[in-house]
N, C-alpha and C. Protein backbone atom coordinates (compact mmCIF):
# COMPACT_ATOMS: atom_id res chain seq x y z
N MET A 1 0.84 -1.18 0.00
CA MET A 1 0.00 0.00 0.00
C MET A 1 0.88 1.23 0.00
N SER A 2 0.50 2.24 -0.76
CA SER A 2 1.30 3.44 -0.91
C SER A 2 0.93 4.48 0.14
N ASP A 3 1.93 5.21 0.62
CA ASP A 3 1.71 6.28 1.57
C ASP A 3 1.55 7.62 0.88
N ALA A 4 1.51 7.62 -0.45
CA ALA A 4 1.40 8.86 -1.21
C ALA A 4 0.06 9.53 -0.93
N ILE A 5 0.10 10.84 -0.86
CA ILE A 5 -1.10 11.64 -0.62
C ILE A 5 -1.60 12.16 -1.95
N ASN A 6 -2.88 11.99 -2.20
CA ASN A 6 -3.49 12.56 -3.40
C ASN A 6 -3.88 13.99 -3.06
N ILE A 7 -3.08 14.94 -3.53
CA ILE A 7 -3.30 16.33 -3.14
C ILE A 7 -4.60 16.90 -3.69
N GLN A 8 -5.13 16.31 -4.74
CA GLN A 8 -6.39 16.80 -5.29
C GLN A 8 -7.57 16.48 -4.39
N GLU A 9 -7.40 15.51 -3.50
CA GLU A 9 -8.47 15.13 -2.59
C GLU A 9 -8.42 15.90 -1.27
N LEU A 10 -7.32 16.61 -1.01
CA LEU A 10 -7.19 17.36 0.23
C LEU A 10 -8.01 18.64 0.18
N SER A 11 -8.54 19.04 1.33
CA SER A 11 -9.18 20.35 1.40
C SER A 11 -8.07 21.40 1.30
N THR A 12 -8.44 22.61 0.97
CA THR A 12 -7.44 23.67 0.82
C THR A 12 -6.67 23.93 2.11
N PRO A 13 -7.32 24.01 3.28
CA PRO A 13 -6.54 24.19 4.52
C PRO A 13 -5.57 23.02 4.77
N ASP A 14 -6.01 21.80 4.47
CA ASP A 14 -5.12 20.65 4.64
C ASP A 14 -3.97 20.69 3.64
N LEU A 15 -4.25 21.15 2.44
CA LEU A 15 -3.21 21.27 1.42
C LEU A 15 -2.15 22.29 1.85
N LEU A 16 -2.59 23.42 2.40
CA LEU A 16 -1.66 24.43 2.89
C LEU A 16 -0.84 23.90 4.06
N ALA A 17 -1.49 23.15 4.94
CA ALA A 17 -0.75 22.56 6.07
C ALA A 17 0.28 21.55 5.57
N GLN A 18 -0.11 20.73 4.61
CA GLN A 18 0.82 19.75 4.05
C GLN A 18 1.99 20.45 3.37
N MET A 19 1.73 21.60 2.74
CA MET A 19 2.80 22.38 2.12
C MET A 19 3.81 22.80 3.19
N GLY A 20 3.31 23.21 4.35
CA GLY A 20 4.19 23.59 5.46
C GLY A 20 5.02 22.42 5.94
N TYR A 21 4.42 21.23 6.03
CA TYR A 21 5.16 20.03 6.45
C TYR A 21 6.26 19.70 5.43
N ASP A 22 5.92 19.85 4.16
CA ASP A 22 6.91 19.56 3.11
C ASP A 22 8.06 20.57 3.13
N LEU A 23 7.75 21.82 3.44
CA LEU A 23 8.81 22.81 3.59
C LEU A 23 9.74 22.42 4.73
N TYR A 24 9.14 22.05 5.84
CA TYR A 24 9.92 21.65 7.02
C TYR A 24 10.80 20.44 6.69
N ASP A 25 10.26 19.54 5.88
CA ASP A 25 11.01 18.33 5.49
C ASP A 25 11.91 18.57 4.29
N ARG A 26 11.91 19.80 3.75
CA ARG A 26 12.80 20.21 2.66
C ARG A 26 12.54 19.45 1.37
N LEU A 27 11.27 19.27 1.03
CA LEU A 27 10.86 18.52 -0.16
C LEU A 27 10.40 19.49 -1.25
N ALA A 28 11.35 19.97 -2.03
CA ALA A 28 11.07 21.04 -3.00
C ALA A 28 10.03 20.63 -4.05
N ALA A 29 10.16 19.43 -4.60
CA ALA A 29 9.23 19.01 -5.66
C ALA A 29 7.80 18.91 -5.13
N GLU A 30 7.66 18.43 -3.91
CA GLU A 30 6.33 18.31 -3.31
C GLU A 30 5.74 19.69 -3.02
N VAL A 31 6.57 20.61 -2.55
CA VAL A 31 6.10 21.97 -2.30
C VAL A 31 5.61 22.60 -3.59
N GLU A 32 6.40 22.45 -4.65
CA GLU A 32 6.02 23.03 -5.93
C GLU A 32 4.71 22.43 -6.44
N ALA A 33 4.52 21.13 -6.27
CA ALA A 33 3.28 20.49 -6.71
C ALA A 33 2.08 21.04 -5.94
N LYS A 34 2.27 21.28 -4.66
CA LYS A 34 1.16 21.81 -3.85
C LYS A 34 0.86 23.26 -4.19
N VAL A 35 1.87 24.03 -4.52
CA VAL A 35 1.65 25.40 -4.97
C VAL A 35 0.84 25.39 -6.27
N HIS A 36 1.22 24.53 -7.20
CA HIS A 36 0.48 24.42 -8.46
C HIS A 36 -0.97 24.05 -8.20
N GLU A 37 -1.20 23.14 -7.27
CA GLU A 37 -2.57 22.72 -6.97
C GLU A 37 -3.37 23.88 -6.37
N CYS A 38 -2.76 24.63 -5.46
CA CYS A 38 -3.46 25.79 -4.89
C CYS A 38 -3.81 26.81 -5.95
N LEU A 39 -2.87 27.09 -6.85
CA LEU A 39 -3.14 28.03 -7.93
C LEU A 39 -4.21 27.50 -8.87
N ARG A 40 -4.20 26.20 -9.13
CA ARG A 40 -5.21 25.59 -9.98
C ARG A 40 -6.60 25.74 -9.36
N ARG A 41 -6.65 25.72 -8.03
CA ARG A 41 -7.93 25.88 -7.33
C ARG A 41 -8.41 27.32 -7.30
N GLY A 42 -7.61 28.22 -7.81
CA GLY A 42 -8.04 29.61 -7.88
C GLY A 42 -7.52 30.50 -6.77
N MET A 43 -6.64 29.99 -5.90
CA MET A 43 -6.04 30.84 -4.88
C MET A 43 -5.12 31.84 -5.55
N SER A 44 -5.04 33.02 -4.99
CA SER A 44 -4.11 34.01 -5.53
C SER A 44 -2.69 33.62 -5.13
N ALA A 45 -1.73 34.06 -5.92
CA ALA A 45 -0.33 33.78 -5.60
C ALA A 45 0.03 34.38 -4.24
N TYR A 46 -0.52 35.53 -3.93
CA TYR A 46 -0.26 36.17 -2.64
C TYR A 46 -0.73 35.27 -1.49
N ASP A 47 -1.94 34.72 -1.61
CA ASP A 47 -2.47 33.86 -0.56
C ASP A 47 -1.65 32.58 -0.42
N VAL A 48 -1.22 32.04 -1.53
CA VAL A 48 -0.37 30.83 -1.48
C VAL A 48 0.92 31.15 -0.76
N MET A 49 1.50 32.31 -1.08
CA MET A 49 2.75 32.72 -0.42
C MET A 49 2.54 32.90 1.08
N THR A 50 1.52 33.66 1.46
CA THR A 50 1.37 34.01 2.87
C THR A 50 0.82 32.86 3.71
N GLN A 51 -0.18 32.16 3.19
CA GLN A 51 -0.83 31.12 3.98
C GLN A 51 -0.11 29.78 3.90
N GLY A 52 0.68 29.59 2.86
CA GLY A 52 1.37 28.31 2.70
C GLY A 52 2.86 28.41 2.93
N LEU A 53 3.55 29.13 2.05
CA LEU A 53 5.01 29.16 2.08
C LEU A 53 5.55 29.91 3.29
N VAL A 54 5.08 31.12 3.52
CA VAL A 54 5.59 31.91 4.64
C VAL A 54 5.19 31.28 5.97
N ALA A 55 3.97 30.77 6.05
CA ALA A 55 3.53 30.12 7.29
C ALA A 55 4.41 28.90 7.59
N GLY A 56 4.76 28.14 6.57
CA GLY A 56 5.63 26.99 6.77
C GLY A 56 7.03 27.40 7.20
N MET A 57 7.54 28.47 6.62
CA MET A 57 8.87 28.95 7.00
C MET A 57 8.88 29.55 8.40
N ASP A 58 7.73 30.04 8.87
CA ASP A 58 7.65 30.53 10.25
C ASP A 58 7.97 29.40 11.23
N VAL A 59 7.47 28.20 10.96
CA VAL A 59 7.74 27.05 11.82
C VAL A 59 9.23 26.70 11.77
N VAL A 60 9.80 26.75 10.57
CA VAL A 60 11.23 26.50 10.41
C VAL A 60 12.03 27.51 11.24
N GLY A 61 11.63 28.78 11.18
CA GLY A 61 12.32 29.83 11.94
C GLY A 61 12.25 29.63 13.44
N VAL A 62 11.09 29.22 13.92
CA VAL A 62 10.94 28.97 15.36
C VAL A 62 11.83 27.81 15.79
N ASP A 63 11.85 26.75 15.02
CA ASP A 63 12.69 25.61 15.38
C ASP A 63 14.18 25.93 15.25
N PHE A 64 14.54 26.81 14.34
CA PHE A 64 15.93 27.27 14.26
C PHE A 64 16.27 28.07 15.51
N ARG A 65 15.38 28.96 15.88
CA ARG A 65 15.61 29.78 17.08
C ARG A 65 15.78 28.90 18.33
N ASP A 66 14.99 27.84 18.39
CA ASP A 66 15.02 26.96 19.56
C ASP A 66 16.12 25.91 19.50
N GLY A 67 16.92 25.92 18.44
CA GLY A 67 18.04 24.99 18.34
C GLY A 67 17.67 23.60 17.85
N ILE A 68 16.47 23.44 17.31
CA ILE A 68 16.04 22.13 16.80
C ILE A 68 16.57 21.93 15.39
N LEU A 69 16.54 22.99 14.60
CA LEU A 69 17.09 22.96 13.24
C LEU A 69 18.37 23.79 13.20
N PHE A 70 19.23 23.46 12.28
CA PHE A 70 20.49 24.18 12.13
C PHE A 70 20.56 24.81 10.74
N VAL A 71 21.56 25.64 10.52
CA VAL A 71 21.65 26.45 9.30
C VAL A 71 21.49 25.61 8.02
N PRO A 72 22.17 24.48 7.86
CA PRO A 72 21.99 23.73 6.61
C PRO A 72 20.54 23.31 6.36
N GLU A 73 19.85 22.93 7.42
CA GLU A 73 18.45 22.52 7.27
C GLU A 73 17.56 23.71 6.90
N VAL A 74 17.86 24.87 7.49
CA VAL A 74 17.09 26.07 7.17
C VAL A 74 17.33 26.46 5.71
N LEU A 75 18.57 26.36 5.26
CA LEU A 75 18.88 26.70 3.87
C LEU A 75 18.19 25.75 2.90
N MET A 76 18.11 24.48 3.25
CA MET A 76 17.42 23.51 2.38
C MET A 76 15.92 23.79 2.37
N ALA A 77 15.35 24.19 3.51
CA ALA A 77 13.94 24.57 3.54
C ALA A 77 13.71 25.82 2.69
N ALA A 78 14.66 26.76 2.73
CA ALA A 78 14.54 27.97 1.92
C ALA A 78 14.59 27.63 0.43
N LYS A 79 15.39 26.64 0.05
CA LYS A 79 15.42 26.22 -1.36
C LYS A 79 14.08 25.62 -1.76
N ALA A 80 13.46 24.88 -0.85
CA ALA A 80 12.13 24.32 -1.14
C ALA A 80 11.11 25.45 -1.29
N MET A 81 11.23 26.47 -0.45
CA MET A 81 10.32 27.61 -0.57
C MET A 81 10.56 28.34 -1.89
N LYS A 82 11.81 28.44 -2.30
CA LYS A 82 12.13 29.12 -3.55
C LYS A 82 11.48 28.41 -4.74
N ALA A 83 11.43 27.09 -4.69
CA ALA A 83 10.77 26.34 -5.77
C ALA A 83 9.30 26.71 -5.84
N GLY A 84 8.65 26.82 -4.69
CA GLY A 84 7.25 27.22 -4.66
C GLY A 84 7.05 28.67 -5.07
N ARG A 85 7.97 29.52 -4.66
CA ARG A 85 7.87 30.94 -5.00
C ARG A 85 8.01 31.16 -6.50
N ARG A 86 8.84 30.35 -7.15
CA ARG A 86 8.97 30.46 -8.61
C ARG A 86 7.62 30.24 -9.29
N SER A 87 6.88 29.26 -8.81
CA SER A 87 5.56 29.01 -9.39
C SER A 87 4.62 30.18 -9.16
N CYS A 88 4.70 30.77 -7.97
CA CYS A 88 3.86 31.94 -7.69
C CYS A 88 4.27 33.10 -8.58
N SER A 89 5.58 33.28 -8.79
CA SER A 89 6.06 34.36 -9.65
C SER A 89 5.55 34.20 -11.07
N ARG A 90 5.55 32.97 -11.56
CA ARG A 90 5.02 32.73 -12.91
C ARG A 90 3.55 33.11 -12.97
N SER A 91 2.82 32.82 -11.91
CA SER A 91 1.40 33.17 -11.87
C SER A 91 1.21 34.68 -11.88
N TRP A 92 2.04 35.41 -11.13
CA TRP A 92 1.95 36.87 -11.11
C TRP A 92 2.23 37.45 -12.49
N ARG A 93 3.22 36.90 -13.19
CA ARG A 93 3.59 37.43 -14.50
C ARG A 93 2.52 37.18 -15.55
N THR A 94 1.80 36.07 -15.43
CA THR A 94 0.83 35.73 -16.47
C THR A 94 -0.53 36.39 -16.25
N ARG A 95 -0.77 36.93 -15.09
CA ARG A 95 -2.05 37.58 -14.84
C ARG A 95 -2.05 38.99 -15.42
N ALA A 96 -3.21 39.41 -15.86
CA ALA A 96 -3.34 40.76 -16.41
C ALA A 96 -3.14 41.78 -15.30
N ARG A 97 -2.36 42.78 -15.59
CA ARG A 97 -2.12 43.84 -14.62
C ARG A 97 -2.95 45.06 -14.98
N PRO A 98 -3.39 45.77 -13.97
CA PRO A 98 -4.11 47.01 -14.28
C PRO A 98 -3.20 47.98 -15.01
N LYS A 99 -3.76 48.81 -15.84
CA LYS A 99 -2.95 49.75 -16.62
C LYS A 99 -2.20 50.73 -15.72
N SER A 100 -2.73 50.97 -14.53
CA SER A 100 -2.08 51.92 -13.62
C SER A 100 -0.92 51.29 -12.86
N ALA A 101 -0.76 49.97 -12.94
CA ALA A 101 0.32 49.30 -12.19
C ALA A 101 1.67 49.67 -12.77
N ARG A 102 2.63 49.91 -11.89
CA ARG A 102 3.96 50.29 -12.34
C ARG A 102 4.99 49.23 -11.95
N TRP A 103 4.63 48.01 -11.84
CA TRP A 103 5.56 46.95 -11.49
C TRP A 103 5.67 45.97 -12.54
């Protein structure tokens, strides 16, 4: 029997929580897949960043502060976050921007 999680069957809050667990475990490909699923469900890239990626890195930061994680583990978690952020960045670039936007 497989322990694989079908991310399409997870509720959005569970998907965001799982994204945080994957960040903590430094699983870049899994993080990126969950970001894609959140975006596919219609979440904004901002919400994916704040509710998923940043929230997961907050846990990493607390454990680093408490001496549970060390610098190499934090850097690997940051690389996993970067993989997810790239997907969010692609989403930002492909969305129509208001004519008044200067970014």
